[in-house]
GROMACS .gro file of C-alpha atoms in nm:
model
  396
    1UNK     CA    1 -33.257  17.717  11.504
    2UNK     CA    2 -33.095  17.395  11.507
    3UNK     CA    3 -33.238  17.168  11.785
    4UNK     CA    4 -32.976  16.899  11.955
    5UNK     CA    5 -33.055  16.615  12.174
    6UNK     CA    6 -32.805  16.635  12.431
    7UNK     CA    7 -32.690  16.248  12.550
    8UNK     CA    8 -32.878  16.241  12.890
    9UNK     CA    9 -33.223  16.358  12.662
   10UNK     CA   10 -33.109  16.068  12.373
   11UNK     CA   11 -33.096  15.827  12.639
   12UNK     CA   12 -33.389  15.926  12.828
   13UNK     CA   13 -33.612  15.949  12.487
   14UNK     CA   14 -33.415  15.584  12.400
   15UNK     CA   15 -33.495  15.374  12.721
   16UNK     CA   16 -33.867  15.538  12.704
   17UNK     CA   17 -33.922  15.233  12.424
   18UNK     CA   18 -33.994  14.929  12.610
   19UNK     CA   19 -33.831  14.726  12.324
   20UNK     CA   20 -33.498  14.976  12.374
   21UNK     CA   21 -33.525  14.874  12.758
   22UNK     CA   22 -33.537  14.511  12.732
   23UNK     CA   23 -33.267  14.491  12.482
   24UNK     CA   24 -33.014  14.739  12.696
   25UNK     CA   25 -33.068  14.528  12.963
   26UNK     CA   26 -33.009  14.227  12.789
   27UNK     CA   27 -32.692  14.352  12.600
   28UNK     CA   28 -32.532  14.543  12.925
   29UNK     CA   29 -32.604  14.170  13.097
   30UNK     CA   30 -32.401  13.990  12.812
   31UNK     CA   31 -32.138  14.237  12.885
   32UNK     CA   32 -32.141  14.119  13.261
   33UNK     CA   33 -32.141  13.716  13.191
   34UNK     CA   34 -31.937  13.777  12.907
   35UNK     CA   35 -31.667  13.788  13.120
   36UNK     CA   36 -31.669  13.534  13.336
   37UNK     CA   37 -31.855  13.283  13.107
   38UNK     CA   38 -31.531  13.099  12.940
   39UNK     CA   39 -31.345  13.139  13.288
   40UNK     CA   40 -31.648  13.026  13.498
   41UNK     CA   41 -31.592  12.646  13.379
   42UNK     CA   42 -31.245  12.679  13.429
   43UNK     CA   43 -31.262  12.782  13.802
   44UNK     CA   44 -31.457  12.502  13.893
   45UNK     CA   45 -31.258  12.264  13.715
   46UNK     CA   46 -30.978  12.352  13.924
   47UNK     CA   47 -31.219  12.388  14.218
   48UNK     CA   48 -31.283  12.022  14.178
   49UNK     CA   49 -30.896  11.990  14.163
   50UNK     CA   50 -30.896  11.872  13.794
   51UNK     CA   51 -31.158  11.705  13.803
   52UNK     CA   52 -31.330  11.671  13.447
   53UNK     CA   53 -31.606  11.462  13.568
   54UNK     CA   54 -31.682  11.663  13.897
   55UNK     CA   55 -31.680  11.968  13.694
   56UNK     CA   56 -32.018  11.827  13.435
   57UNK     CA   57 -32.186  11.669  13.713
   58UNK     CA   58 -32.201  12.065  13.861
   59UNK     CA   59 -32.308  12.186  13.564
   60UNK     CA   60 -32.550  11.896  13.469
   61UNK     CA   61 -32.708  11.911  13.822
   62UNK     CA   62 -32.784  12.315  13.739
   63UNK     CA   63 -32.962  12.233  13.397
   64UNK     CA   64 -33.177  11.908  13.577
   65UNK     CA   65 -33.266  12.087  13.857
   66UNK     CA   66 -33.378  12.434  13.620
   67UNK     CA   67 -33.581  12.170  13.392
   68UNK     CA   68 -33.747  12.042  13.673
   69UNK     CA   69 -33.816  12.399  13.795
   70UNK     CA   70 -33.900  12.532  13.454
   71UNK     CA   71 -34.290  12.506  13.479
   72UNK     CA   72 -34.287  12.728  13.808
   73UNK     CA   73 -34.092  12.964  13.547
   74UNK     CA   74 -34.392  12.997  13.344
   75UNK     CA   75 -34.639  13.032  13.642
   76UNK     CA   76 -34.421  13.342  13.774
   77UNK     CA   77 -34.407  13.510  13.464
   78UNK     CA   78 -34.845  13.462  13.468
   79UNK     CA   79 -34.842  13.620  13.843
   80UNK     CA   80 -34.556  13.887  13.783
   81UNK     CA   81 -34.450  13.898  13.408
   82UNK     CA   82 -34.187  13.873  13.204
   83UNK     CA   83 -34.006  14.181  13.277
   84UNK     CA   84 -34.009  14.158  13.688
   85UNK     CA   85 -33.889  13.776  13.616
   86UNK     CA   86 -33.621  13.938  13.419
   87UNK     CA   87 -33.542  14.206  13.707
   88UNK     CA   88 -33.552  13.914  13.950
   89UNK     CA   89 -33.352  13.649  13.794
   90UNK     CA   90 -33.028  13.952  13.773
   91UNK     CA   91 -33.040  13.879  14.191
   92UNK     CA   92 -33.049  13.512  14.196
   93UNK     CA   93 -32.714  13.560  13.908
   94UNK     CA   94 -32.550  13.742  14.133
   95UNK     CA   95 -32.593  13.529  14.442
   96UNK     CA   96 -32.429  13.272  14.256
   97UNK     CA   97 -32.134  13.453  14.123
   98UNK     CA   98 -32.086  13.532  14.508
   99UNK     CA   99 -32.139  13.220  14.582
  100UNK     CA  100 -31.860  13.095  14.354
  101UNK     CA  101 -31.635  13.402  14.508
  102UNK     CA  102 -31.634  13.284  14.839
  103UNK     CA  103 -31.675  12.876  14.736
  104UNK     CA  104 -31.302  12.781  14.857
  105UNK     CA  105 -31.393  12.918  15.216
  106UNK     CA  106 -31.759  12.756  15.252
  107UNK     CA  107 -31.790  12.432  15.089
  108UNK     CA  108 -32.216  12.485  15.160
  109UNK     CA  109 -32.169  12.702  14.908
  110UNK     CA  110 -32.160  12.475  14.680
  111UNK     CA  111 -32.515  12.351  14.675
  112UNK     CA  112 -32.650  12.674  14.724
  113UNK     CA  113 -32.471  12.773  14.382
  114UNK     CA  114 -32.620  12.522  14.200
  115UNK     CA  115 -32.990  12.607  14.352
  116UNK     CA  116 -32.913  12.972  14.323
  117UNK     CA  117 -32.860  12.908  13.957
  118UNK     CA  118 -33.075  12.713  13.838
  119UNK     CA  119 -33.395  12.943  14.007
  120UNK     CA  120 -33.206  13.241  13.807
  121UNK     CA  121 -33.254  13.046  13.505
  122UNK     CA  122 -33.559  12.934  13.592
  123UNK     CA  123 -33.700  13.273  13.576
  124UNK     CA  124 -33.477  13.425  13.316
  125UNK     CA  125 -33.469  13.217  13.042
  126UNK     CA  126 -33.883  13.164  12.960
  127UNK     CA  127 -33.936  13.553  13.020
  128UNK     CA  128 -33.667  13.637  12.749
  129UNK     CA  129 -33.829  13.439  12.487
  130UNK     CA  130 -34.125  13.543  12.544
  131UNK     CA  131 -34.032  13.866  12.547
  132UNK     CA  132 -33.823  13.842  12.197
  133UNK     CA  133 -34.163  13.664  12.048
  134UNK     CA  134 -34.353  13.990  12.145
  135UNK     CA  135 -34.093  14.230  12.075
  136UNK     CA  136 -34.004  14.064  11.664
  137UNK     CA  137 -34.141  14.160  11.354
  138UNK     CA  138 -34.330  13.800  11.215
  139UNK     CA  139 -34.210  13.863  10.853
  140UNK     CA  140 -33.852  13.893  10.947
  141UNK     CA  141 -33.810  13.670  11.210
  142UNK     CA  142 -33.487  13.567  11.041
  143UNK     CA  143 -33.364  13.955  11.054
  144UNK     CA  144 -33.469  13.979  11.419
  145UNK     CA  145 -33.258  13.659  11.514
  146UNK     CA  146 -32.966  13.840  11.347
  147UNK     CA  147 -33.057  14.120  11.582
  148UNK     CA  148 -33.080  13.961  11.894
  149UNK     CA  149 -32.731  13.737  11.816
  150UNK     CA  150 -32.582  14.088  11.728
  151UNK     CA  151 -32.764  14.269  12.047
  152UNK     CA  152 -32.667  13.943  12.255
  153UNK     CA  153 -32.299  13.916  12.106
  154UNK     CA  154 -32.156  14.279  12.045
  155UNK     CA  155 -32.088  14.337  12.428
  156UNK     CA  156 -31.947  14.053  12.453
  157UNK     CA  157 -31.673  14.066  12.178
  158UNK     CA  158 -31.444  14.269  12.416
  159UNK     CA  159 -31.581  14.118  12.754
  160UNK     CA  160 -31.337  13.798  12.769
  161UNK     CA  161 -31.056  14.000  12.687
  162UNK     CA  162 -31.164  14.231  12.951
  163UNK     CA  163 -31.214  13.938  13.183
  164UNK     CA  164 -30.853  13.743  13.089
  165UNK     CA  165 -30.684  14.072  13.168
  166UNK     CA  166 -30.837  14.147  13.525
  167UNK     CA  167 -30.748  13.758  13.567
  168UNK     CA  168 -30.411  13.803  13.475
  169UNK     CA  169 -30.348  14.115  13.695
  170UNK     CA  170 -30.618  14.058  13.957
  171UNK     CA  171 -30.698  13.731  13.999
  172UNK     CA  172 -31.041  13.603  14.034
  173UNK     CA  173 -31.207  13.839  14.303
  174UNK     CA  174 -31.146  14.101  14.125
  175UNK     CA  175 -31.344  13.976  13.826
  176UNK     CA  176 -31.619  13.841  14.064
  177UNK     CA  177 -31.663  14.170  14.179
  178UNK     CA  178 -31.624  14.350  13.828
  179UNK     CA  179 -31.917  14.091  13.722
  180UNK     CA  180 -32.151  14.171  14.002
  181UNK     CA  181 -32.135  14.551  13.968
  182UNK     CA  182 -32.204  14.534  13.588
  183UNK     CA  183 -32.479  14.274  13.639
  184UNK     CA  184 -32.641  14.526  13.897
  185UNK     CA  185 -32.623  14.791  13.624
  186UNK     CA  186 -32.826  14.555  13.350
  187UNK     CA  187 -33.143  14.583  13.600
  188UNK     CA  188 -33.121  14.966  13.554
  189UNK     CA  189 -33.321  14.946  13.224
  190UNK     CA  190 -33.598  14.675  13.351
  191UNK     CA  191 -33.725  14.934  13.679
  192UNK     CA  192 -33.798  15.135  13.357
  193UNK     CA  193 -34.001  14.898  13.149
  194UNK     CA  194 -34.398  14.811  13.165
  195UNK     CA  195 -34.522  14.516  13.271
  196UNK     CA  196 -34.687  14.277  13.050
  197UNK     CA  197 -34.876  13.969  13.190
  198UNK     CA  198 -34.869  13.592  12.990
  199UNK     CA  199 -35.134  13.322  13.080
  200UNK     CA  200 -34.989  13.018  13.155
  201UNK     CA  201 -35.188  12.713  13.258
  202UNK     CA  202 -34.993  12.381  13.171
  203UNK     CA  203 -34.908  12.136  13.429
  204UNK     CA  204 -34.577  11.862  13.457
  205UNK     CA  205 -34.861  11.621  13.267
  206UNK     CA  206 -34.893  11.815  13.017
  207UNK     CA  207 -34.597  11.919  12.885
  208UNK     CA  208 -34.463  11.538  12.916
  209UNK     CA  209 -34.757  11.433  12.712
  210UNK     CA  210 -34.678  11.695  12.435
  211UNK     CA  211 -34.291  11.596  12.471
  212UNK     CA  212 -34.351  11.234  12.442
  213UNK     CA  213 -34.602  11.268  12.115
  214UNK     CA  214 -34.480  11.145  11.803
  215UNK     CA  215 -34.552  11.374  11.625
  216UNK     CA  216 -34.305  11.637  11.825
  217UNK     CA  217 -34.016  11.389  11.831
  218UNK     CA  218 -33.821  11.540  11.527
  219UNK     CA  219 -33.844  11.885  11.684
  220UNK     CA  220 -33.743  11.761  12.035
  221UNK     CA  221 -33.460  11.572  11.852
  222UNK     CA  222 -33.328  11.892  11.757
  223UNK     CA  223 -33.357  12.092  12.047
  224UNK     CA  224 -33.154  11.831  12.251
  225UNK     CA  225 -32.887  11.845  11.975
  226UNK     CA  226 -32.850  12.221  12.014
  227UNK     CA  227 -32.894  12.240  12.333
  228UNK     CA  228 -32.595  11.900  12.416
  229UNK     CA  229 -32.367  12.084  12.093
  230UNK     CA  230 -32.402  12.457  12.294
  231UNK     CA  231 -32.312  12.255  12.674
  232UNK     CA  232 -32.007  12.134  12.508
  233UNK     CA  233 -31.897  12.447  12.369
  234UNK     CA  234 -32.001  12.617  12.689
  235UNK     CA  235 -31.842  12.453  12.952
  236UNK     CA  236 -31.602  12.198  12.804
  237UNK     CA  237 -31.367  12.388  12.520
  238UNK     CA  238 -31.258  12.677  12.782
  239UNK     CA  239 -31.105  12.369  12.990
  240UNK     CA  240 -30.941  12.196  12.655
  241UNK     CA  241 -30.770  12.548  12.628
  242UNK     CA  242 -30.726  12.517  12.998
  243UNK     CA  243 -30.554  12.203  12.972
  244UNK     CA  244 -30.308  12.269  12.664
  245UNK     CA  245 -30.182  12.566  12.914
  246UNK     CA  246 -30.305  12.879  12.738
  247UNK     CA  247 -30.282  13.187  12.922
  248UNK     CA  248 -30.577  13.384  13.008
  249UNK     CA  249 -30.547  13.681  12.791
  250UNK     CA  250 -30.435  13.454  12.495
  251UNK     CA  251 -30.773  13.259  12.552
  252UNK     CA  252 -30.987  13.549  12.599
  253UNK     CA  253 -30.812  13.718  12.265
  254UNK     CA  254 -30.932  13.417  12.078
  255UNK     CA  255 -31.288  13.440  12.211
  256UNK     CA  256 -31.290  13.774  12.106
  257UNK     CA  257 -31.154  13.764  11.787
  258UNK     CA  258 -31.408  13.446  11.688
  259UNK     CA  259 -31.724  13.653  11.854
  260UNK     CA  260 -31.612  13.962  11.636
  261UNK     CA  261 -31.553  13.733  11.295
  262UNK     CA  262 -31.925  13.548  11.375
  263UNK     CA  263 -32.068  13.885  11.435
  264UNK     CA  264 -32.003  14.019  11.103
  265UNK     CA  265 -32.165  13.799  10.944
  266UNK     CA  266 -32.468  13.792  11.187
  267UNK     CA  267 -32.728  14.020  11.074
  268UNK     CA  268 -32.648  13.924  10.676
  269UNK     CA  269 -32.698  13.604  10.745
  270UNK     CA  270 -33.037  13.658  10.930
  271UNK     CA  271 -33.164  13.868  10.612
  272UNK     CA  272 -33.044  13.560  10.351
  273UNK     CA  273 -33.239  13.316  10.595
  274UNK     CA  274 -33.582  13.592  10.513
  275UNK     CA  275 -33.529  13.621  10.174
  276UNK     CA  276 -33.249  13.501   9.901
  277UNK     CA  277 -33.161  13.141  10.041
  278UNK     CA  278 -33.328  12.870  10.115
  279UNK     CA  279 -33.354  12.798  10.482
  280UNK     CA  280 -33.376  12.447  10.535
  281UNK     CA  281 -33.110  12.444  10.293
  282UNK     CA  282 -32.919  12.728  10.473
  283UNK     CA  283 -32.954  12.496  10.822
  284UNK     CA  284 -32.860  12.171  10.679
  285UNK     CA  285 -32.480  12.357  10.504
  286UNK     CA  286 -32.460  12.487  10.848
  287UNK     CA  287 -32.497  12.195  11.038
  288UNK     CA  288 -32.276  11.987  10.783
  289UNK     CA  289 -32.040  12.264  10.887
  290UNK     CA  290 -32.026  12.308  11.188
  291UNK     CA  291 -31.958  11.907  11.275
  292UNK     CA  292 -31.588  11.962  11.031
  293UNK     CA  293 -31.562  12.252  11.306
  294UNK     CA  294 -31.583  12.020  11.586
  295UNK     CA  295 -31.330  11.743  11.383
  296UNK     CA  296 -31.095  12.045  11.336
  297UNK     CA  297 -31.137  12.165  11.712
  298UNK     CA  298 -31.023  11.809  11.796
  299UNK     CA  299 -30.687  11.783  11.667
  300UNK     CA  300 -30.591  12.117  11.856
  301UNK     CA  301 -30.262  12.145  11.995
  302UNK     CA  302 -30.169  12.498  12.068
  303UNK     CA  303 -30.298  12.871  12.076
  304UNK     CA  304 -30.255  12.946  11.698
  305UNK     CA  305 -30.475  12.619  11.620
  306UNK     CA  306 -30.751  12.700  11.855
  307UNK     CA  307 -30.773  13.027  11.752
  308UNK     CA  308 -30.823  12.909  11.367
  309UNK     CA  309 -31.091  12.671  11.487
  310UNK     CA  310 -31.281  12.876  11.704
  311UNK     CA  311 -31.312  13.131  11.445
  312UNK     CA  312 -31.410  12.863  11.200
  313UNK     CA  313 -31.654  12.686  11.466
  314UNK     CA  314 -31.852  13.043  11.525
  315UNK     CA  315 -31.895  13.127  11.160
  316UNK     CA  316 -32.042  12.784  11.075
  317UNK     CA  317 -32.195  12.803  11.395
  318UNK     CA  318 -32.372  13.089  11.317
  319UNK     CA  319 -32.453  12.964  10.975
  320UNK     CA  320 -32.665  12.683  11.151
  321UNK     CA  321 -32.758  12.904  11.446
  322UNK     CA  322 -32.951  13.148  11.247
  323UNK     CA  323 -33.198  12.942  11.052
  324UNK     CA  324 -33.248  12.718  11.342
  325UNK     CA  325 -33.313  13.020  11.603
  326UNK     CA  326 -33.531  13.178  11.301
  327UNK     CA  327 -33.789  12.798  11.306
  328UNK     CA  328 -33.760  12.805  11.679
  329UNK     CA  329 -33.955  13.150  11.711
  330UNK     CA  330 -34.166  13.106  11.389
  331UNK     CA  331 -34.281  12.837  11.598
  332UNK     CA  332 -34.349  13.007  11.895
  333UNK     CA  333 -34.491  13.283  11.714
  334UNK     CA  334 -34.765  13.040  11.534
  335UNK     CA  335 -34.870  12.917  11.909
  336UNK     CA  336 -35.036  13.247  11.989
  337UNK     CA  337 -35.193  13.250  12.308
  338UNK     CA  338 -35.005  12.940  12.374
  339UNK     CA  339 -34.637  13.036  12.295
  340UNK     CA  340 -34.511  13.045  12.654
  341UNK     CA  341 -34.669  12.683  12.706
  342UNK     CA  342 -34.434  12.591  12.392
  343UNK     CA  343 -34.122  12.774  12.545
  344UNK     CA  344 -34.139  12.562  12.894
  345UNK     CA  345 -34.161  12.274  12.689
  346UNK     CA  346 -33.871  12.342  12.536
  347UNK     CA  347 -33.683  12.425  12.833
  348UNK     CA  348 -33.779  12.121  13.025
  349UNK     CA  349 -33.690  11.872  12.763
  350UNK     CA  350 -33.348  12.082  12.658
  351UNK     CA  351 -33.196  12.110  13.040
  352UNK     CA  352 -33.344  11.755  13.176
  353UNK     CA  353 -33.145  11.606  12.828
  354UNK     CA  354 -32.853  11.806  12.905
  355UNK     CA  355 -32.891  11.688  13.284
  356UNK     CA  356 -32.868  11.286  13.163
  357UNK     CA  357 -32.617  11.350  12.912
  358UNK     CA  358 -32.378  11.506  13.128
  359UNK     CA  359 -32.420  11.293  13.366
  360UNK     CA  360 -32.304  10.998  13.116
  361UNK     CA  361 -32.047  11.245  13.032
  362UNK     CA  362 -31.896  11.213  13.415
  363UNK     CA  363 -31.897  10.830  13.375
  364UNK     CA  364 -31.693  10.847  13.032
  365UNK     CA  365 -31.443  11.109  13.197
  366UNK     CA  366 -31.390  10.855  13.529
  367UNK     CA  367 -31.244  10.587  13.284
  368UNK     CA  368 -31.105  10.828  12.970
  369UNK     CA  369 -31.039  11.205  13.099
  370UNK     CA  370 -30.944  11.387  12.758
  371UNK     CA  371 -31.208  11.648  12.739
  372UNK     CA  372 -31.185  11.652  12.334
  373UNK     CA  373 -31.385  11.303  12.325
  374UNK     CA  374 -31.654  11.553  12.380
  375UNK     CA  375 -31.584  11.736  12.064
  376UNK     CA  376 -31.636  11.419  11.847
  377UNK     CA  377 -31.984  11.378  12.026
  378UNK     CA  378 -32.030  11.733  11.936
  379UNK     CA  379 -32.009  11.691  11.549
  380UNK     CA  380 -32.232  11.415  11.563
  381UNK     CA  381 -32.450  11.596  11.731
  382UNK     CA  382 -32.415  11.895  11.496
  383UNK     CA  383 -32.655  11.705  11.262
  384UNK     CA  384 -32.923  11.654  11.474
  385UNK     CA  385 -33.001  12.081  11.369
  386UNK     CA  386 -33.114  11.967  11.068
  387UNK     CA  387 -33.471  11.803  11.182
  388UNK     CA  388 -33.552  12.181  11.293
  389UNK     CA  389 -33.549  12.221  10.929
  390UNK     CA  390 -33.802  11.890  10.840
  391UNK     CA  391 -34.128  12.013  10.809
  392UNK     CA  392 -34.336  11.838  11.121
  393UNK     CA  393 -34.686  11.765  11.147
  394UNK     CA  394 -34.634  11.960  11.479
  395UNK     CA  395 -34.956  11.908  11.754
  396UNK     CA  396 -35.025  12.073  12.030
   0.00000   0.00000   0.00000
């Protein structure tokens, strides 16, 4: 007799693994942001009424105030664990997306936004690494990356053409509210998951003195180039396609399209970065790259042109992204006991740098407002990857 797993028994015998839960919940929350997250910069840029500097002084206030909140992160996760910081940083997310729904009628709002998001953060962003570290194979961290970008990006291939469509026909509440419901749905899979409790006893003094050794500089060098590159791409190209008056759907369809070239060439690329290339070498083409991406991106002047760059920017993207995720958590990995000590650090000095630097950014944008000044930053910055890649006489 032939025995058949109906779909409600598959999923039931799928979610029982607690890496299947954390993963569903991550990829049914990418879905959710995935949405709203090229559109999100755009509606406060127009918030702000045009306002390029305004619009990265919101955004830079979110990442200073996380980074200064990014140690309590890694004392919840000791009293509660990663997976209920997970489960509670979904409400603080969707306090702030209603937040930004009802913005234009309460300007208060506004600062409760920025605190709302930057305490979702605050207890999102430490849990999921640490939860990825315990969740990867060691050998094939590289693979695993591949997985995570492919478990992180899949859902949201479709999710800004979903999102420019219910803009174009709906407006913006109706995507607000389409965002909230499926964010409530990505906490489904964490009420299902065990906890697991992480150790954390560093204080503000310690993590400055282990960010200011010199030893570390290299490899704080290179997080604050990813994490300055990803800001611009985040929050500053949706308003350059903003700007050059390209239609919702038409910048949604050119997400899309550049998330579902970049994807196929994810989890290949994680495997060469295990075994057949070199991956210093592999990070340092990427990086090269990805800066012609950002020169190219630059000289953009209509929908057919950003579409060709984007595409081009998230395959070399990727080609850096890879290698340098694949260091980051072979990193983490060799800290053992101490690996969510090294993940605070990282957030601290990543979101405080991103704080300063758009905040410099607002200055520039008073006296020169072209948002694609960014981009030429951004290629510069697109070598800093490559000191991820030196070997460093890393101390702890």
């Amino acid at each position: 007799m032939l025995f058949r797993l109906s779909p409600i028994h598959f999923l039931y015998y799928f979610l029982k693994r607690e890496a299947s839960q954390f993963f569903t919940s991550i990829a049914i929350r990418s879905l959710a942001l995935g949405m709203i997250l090229i559109y999100e910069p755009i509606y406060l840029y127009s918030y702000f009424n045009n306002s390029l500097s305004f619009t990265v002084l919101f955004f830079g206030v979110i990442h200073g105030l996380y980074g200064i909140l990014a140690v309590y992160g890694g004392k919840l996760m000791d009293k509660f664990g990663s997976n209920h910081c997970i489960l509670f940083s979904h409400f603080f997310f969707f306090c702030y997306y209603l937040s930004l729904f009802f913005l234009y009628s309460y300007f208060l709002l506004l600062p409760l936004a920025i605190i709302l998001k930057a305490i979702g953060m605050m207890l999102f962003w430490p849990a999921f690494h640490t939860d990825f570290v315990r969740f990867s194979e060691k050998d094939y961290q590289g693979r695993q990356v591949g997985k995570m970008n492919i478990v992180w990006s899949a859902p949201t291939i479709l999710s800004p053409v979903i999102g420019g469509g219910i803009l174009n026909f709906a407006g913006y509440p109706a995507l607000f509210i389409t965002v909230l419901v499926v964010l409530l749905a990505s906490s489904i899979p964490m009420f299902l998951s065990k906890e697991t409790h992480i150790v954390y006893s560093d204080s503000y003094q310690k993590v400055w003195k282990r960010i200011l050794k010199k030893e570390n500089r290299k490899t704080s060098l290179a997080f604050i180039a990813d994490s300055l590159e990803i800001g611009i791409n985040y929050y500053l190209w949706p308003i350059f396609l903003f700007v050059l008056a390209i239609g919702y759907a038409t910048m949604g369809g050119i997400t899309t399209f550049a998330l579902g070239a970049a994807a196929l060439f994810t989890l290949y690329m994680g495997r060469m970065s295990d075994t057949i290339i070199n991956r210093v070498w592999f990070l340092n083409i990427g990086s090269i790259l990805t800066s012609v991406s950002w020169i190219i991106k630059y000289f953009v002047v209509n929908p057919f042109d950003a579409f060709l760059a984007q595409t081009l920017y998230r395959i070399c993207r990727i080609s850096a992204s890879i290698p340098f995720q694949t260091f980051f958590y072979d990193k983490i990995s060799l800290k053992g006991k101490e690996a969510d000590e090294f993940i605070v650090y990282r957030e601290i000095l990543t979101n405080l740098s991103r704080f300063f630097f758009f905040l410099i950014l607002a200055g520039i944008f008073l006296f020169f407002p072209k948002v694609n000044i960014a981009f030429i930053i951004a290629a510069v910055l697109s070598f800093g990857f490559m000191l991820m890649g030196i070997p460093p006489k890393f101390k702890w």
